[in-house]
Tab-separated table of C-alpha atoms in Angstrom:
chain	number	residue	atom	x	y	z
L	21	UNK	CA	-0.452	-53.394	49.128
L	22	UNK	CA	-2.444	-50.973	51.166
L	23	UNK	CA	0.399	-49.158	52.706
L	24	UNK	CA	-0.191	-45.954	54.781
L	25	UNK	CA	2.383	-44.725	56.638
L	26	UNK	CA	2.698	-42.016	59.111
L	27	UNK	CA	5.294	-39.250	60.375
L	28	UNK	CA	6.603	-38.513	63.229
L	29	UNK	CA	5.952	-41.685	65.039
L	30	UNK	CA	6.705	-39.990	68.571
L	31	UNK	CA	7.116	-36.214	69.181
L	32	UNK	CA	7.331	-34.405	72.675
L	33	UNK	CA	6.764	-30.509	72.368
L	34	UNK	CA	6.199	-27.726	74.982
L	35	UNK	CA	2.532	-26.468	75.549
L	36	UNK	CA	1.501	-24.285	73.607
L	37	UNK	CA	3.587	-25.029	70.658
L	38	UNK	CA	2.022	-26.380	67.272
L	39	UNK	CA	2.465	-29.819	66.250
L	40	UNK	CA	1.723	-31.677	62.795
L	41	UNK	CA	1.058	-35.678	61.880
L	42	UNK	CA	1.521	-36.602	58.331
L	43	UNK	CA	-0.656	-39.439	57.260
L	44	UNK	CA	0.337	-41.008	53.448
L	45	UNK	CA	-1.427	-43.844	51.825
L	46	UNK	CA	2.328	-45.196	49.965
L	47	UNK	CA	0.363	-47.439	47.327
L	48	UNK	CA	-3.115	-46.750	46.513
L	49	UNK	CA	-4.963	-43.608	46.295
L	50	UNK	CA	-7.222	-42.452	49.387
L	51	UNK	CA	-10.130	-40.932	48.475
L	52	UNK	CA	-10.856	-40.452	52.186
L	53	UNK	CA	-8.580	-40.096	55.161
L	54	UNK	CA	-9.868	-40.859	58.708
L	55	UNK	CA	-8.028	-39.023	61.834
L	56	UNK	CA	-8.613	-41.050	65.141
L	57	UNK	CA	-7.095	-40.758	68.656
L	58	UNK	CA	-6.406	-43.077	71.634
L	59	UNK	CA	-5.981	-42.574	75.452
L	60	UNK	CA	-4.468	-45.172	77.306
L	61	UNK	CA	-6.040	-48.218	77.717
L	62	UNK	CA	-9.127	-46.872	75.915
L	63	UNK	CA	-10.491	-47.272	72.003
L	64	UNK	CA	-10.010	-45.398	69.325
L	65	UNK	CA	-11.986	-42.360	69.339
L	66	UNK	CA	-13.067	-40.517	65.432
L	67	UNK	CA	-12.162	-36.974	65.440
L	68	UNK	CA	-13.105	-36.189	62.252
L	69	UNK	CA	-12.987	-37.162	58.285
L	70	UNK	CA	-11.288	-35.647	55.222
L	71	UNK	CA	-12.223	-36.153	51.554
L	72	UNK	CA	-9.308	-34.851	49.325
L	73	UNK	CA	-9.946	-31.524	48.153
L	74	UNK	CA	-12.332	-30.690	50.530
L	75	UNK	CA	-13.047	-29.544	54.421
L	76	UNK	CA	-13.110	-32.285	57.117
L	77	UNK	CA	-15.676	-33.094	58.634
L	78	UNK	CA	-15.262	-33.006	62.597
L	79	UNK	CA	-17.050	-35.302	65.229
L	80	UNK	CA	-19.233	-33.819	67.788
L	81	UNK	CA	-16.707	-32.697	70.461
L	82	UNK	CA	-13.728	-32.065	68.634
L	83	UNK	CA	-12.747	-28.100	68.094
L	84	UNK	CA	-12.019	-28.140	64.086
L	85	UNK	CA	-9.484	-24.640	64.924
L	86	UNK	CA	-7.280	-26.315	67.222
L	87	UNK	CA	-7.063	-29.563	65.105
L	88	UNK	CA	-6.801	-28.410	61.784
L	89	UNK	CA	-6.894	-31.104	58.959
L	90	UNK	CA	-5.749	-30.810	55.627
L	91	UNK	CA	-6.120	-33.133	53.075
L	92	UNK	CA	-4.147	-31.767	49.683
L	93	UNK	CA	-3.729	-34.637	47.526
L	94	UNK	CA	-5.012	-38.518	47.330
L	95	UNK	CA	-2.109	-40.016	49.356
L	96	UNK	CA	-1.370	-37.000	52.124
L	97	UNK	CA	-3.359	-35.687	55.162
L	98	UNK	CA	-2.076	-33.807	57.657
L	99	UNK	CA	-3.426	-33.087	61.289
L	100	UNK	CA	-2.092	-29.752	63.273
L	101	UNK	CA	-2.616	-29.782	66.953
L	102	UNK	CA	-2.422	-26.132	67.110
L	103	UNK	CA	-1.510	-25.015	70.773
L	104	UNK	CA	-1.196	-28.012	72.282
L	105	UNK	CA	-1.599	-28.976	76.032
L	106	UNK	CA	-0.692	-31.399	78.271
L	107	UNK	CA	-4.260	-33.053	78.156
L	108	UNK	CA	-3.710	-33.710	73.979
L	109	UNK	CA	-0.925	-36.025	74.999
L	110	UNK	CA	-2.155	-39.148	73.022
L	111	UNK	CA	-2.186	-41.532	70.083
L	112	UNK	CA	-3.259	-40.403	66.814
L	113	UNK	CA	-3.889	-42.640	64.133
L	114	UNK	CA	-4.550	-42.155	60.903
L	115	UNK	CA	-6.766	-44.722	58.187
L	116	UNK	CA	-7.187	-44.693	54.590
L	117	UNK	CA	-9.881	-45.918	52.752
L	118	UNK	CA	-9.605	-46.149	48.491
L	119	UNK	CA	-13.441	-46.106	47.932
L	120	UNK	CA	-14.632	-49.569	47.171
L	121	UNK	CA	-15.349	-51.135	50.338
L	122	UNK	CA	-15.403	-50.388	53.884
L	123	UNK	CA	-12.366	-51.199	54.680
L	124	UNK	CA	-10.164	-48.466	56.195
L	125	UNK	CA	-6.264	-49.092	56.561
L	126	UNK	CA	-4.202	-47.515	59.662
L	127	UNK	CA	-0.955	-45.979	60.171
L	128	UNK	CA	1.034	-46.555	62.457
L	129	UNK	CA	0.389	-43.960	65.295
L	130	UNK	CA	1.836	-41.304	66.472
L	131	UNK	CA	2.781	-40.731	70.241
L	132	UNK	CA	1.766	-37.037	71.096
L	133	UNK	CA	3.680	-36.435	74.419
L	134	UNK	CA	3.008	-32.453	75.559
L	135	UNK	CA	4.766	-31.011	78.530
C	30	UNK	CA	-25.145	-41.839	65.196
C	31	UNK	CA	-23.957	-45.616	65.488
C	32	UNK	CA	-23.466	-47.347	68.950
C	33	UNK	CA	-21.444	-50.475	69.376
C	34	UNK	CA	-21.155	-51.587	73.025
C	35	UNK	CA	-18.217	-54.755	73.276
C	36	UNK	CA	-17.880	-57.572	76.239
C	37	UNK	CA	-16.188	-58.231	78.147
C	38	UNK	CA	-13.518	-55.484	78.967
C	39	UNK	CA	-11.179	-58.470	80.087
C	40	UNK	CA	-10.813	-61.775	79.417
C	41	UNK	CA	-8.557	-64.256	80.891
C	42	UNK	CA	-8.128	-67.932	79.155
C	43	UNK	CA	-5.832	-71.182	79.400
C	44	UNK	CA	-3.500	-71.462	76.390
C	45	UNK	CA	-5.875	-74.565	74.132
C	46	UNK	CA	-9.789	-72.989	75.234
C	47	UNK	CA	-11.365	-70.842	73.678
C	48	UNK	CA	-12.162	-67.366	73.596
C	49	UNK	CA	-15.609	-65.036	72.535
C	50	UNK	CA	-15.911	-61.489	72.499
C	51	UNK	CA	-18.939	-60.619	71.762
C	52	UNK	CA	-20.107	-56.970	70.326
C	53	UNK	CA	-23.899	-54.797	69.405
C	54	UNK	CA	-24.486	-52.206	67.396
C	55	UNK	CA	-27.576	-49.949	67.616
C	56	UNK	CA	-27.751	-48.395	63.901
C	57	UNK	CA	-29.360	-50.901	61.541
C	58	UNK	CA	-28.020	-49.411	58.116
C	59	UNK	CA	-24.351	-50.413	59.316
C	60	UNK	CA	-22.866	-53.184	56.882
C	61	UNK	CA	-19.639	-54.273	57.500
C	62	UNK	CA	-18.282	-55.439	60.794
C	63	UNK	CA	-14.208	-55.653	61.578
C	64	UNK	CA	-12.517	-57.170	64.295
C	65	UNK	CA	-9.006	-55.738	64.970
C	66	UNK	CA	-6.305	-56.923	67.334
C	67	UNK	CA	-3.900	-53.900	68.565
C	68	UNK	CA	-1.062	-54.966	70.454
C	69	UNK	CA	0.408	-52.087	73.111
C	70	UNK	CA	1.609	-48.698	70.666
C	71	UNK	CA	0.940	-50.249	67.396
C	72	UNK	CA	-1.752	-49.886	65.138
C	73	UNK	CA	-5.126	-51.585	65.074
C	74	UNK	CA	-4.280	-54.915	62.665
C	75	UNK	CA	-7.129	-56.328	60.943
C	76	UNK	CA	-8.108	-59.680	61.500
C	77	UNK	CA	-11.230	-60.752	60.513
C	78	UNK	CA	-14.409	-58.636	58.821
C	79	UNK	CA	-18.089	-59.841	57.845
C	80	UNK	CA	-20.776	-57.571	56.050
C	81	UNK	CA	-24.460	-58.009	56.365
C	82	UNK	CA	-25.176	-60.195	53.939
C	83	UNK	CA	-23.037	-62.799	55.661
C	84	UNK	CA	-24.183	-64.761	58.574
C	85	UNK	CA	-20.473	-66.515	59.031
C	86	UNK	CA	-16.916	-66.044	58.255
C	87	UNK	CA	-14.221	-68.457	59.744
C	88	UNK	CA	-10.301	-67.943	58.867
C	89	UNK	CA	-8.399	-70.853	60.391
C	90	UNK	CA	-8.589	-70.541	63.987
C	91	UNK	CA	-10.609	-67.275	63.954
C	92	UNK	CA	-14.415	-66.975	63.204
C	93	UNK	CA	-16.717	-64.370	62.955
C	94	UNK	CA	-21.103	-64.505	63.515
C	95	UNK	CA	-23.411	-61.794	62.739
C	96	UNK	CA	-26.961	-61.398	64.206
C	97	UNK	CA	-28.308	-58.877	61.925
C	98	UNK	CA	-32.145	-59.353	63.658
C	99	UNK	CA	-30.522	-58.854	66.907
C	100	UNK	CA	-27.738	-56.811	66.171
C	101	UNK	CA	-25.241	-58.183	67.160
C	102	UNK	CA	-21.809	-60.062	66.496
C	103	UNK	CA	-19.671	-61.764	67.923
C	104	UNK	CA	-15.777	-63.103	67.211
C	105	UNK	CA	-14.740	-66.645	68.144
C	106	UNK	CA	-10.727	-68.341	68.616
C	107	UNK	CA	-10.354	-71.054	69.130
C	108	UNK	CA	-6.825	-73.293	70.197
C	109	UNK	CA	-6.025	-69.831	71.788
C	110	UNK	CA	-1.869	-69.490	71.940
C	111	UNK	CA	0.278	-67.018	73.780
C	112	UNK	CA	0.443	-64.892	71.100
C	113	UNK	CA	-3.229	-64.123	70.931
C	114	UNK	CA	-2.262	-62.136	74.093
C	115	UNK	CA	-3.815	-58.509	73.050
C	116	UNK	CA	-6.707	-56.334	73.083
C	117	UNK	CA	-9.516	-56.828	70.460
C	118	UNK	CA	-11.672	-54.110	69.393
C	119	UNK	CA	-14.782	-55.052	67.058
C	120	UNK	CA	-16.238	-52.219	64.711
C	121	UNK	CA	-19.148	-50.830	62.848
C	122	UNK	CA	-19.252	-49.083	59.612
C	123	UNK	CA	-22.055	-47.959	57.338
C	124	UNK	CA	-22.478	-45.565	54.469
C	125	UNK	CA	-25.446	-43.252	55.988
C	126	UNK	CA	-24.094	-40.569	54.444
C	127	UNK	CA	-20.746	-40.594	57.185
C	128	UNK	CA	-18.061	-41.943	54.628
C	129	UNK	CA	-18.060	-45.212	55.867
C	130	UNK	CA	-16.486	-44.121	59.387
C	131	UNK	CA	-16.028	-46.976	61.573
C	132	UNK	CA	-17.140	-47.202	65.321
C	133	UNK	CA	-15.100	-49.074	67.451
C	134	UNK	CA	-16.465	-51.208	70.571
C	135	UNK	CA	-14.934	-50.047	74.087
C	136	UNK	CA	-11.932	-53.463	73.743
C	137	UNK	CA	-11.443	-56.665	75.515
C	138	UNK	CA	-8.193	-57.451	76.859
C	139	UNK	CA	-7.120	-61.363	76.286
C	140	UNK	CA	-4.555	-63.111	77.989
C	141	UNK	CA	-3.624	-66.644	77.387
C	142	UNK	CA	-1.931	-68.094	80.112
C	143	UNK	CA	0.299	-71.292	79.653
């Protein structure tokens, strides 16, 4: 159990183009979606939080226009990197979490490669 | 917010020893502390958590201690194998009001040498 999946697992897309990460939780119901990203050889860095239903909530740093989330039902999020650039080349990873503990569950990734 | 600060950044260790990483956390409401081991473009895998009211948590070859006074915690493996070859990032998560969003410790990288 505790599934979430995650889609595309690589893209590559011009700058300037628009590019969008699904994040599903496949067996449970995720009352709260978590958006992260990774630069090599560094942690994993919160960009921002998503409650079904409602707006995310973005961490200090991170402009909420050019990385729009969206967060439509209890098993889908979905992160837009709206005109992307060669410096949001990274690793985004999604997490779930179904409410009853702390306990968040990743996705896979997904390699953002901008040229 | 929450601050978790994670040594060492490296760590180098004959296959058999033993290996510590050792993590602290500045915000005293946080309540559950996960280790995860992420090998090189996969996801962060879970491998061991502890909340507060815990002072211990051992899983086979991996344990966990927690230092609430001191704040700080640290993860312990012991019989180390080849396999245990990745980095390790510990975590902090608490429910002041931020949905129970983790912060991660800046990683140690292990390597088990035969």
């Amino acid at each position: 159990g505790a599934v979430v999946s995650q889609h595309p697992s690589r893209v590559i897309c011009k700058s300037g183009t628009s590019v969008k990460i699904e994040c599903r939780s496949l067996d449970f119901q995720a009352t709260t979606m978590f958006w992260y990203r990774q630069f090599p050889k560094q942690s994993l860095m919160l960009m921002a939080t998503s409650n079904e239903g409602s707006k995310a909530t973005y961490e200090q740093g991170v402009e909420k226009d050019k990385f729009l989330i969206n967060h439509a039902s209890l098993t889908l999020s979905t992160l837009t990197v709206t005109s992307a650039h060669p410096e949001d080349s990274s690793f985004y990873i999604c997490s779930a979490s179904n409410g009853r503990n702390n306990e968040q569950f990743f996705g896979p990734g997904t390699r953002l490669t901008v040229l | 917010g929450e601050n978790v600060e994670q040594h060492p950044s490296t760590l180098s260790v004959q296959e058999g020893d033993s290996a510590v990483i050792k993590c602290t956390y500045s915000d005293s409401a946080s309540n559950y502390f996960p280790w995860y081991k992420q090998e090189l473009g996969k996801r962060p895998q879970l491998i061991i958590d502890i909340r507060s009211n815990v002072g211990e948590k051992k899983d086979q070859r991996i344990a966990v201690t927690l230092n609430k006074t001191a704040k700080h915690f640290s993860l312990h493996i012991t019989e180390t194998q080849p396999e245990d070859s990745a980095v390790y990032f510990c975590a902090a998560s608490g429910n002041r009001g931020g949905g129970n969003k983790l912060t991660f410790g800046t990683g140690t990288q292990l390597k088990v040498e035969l």
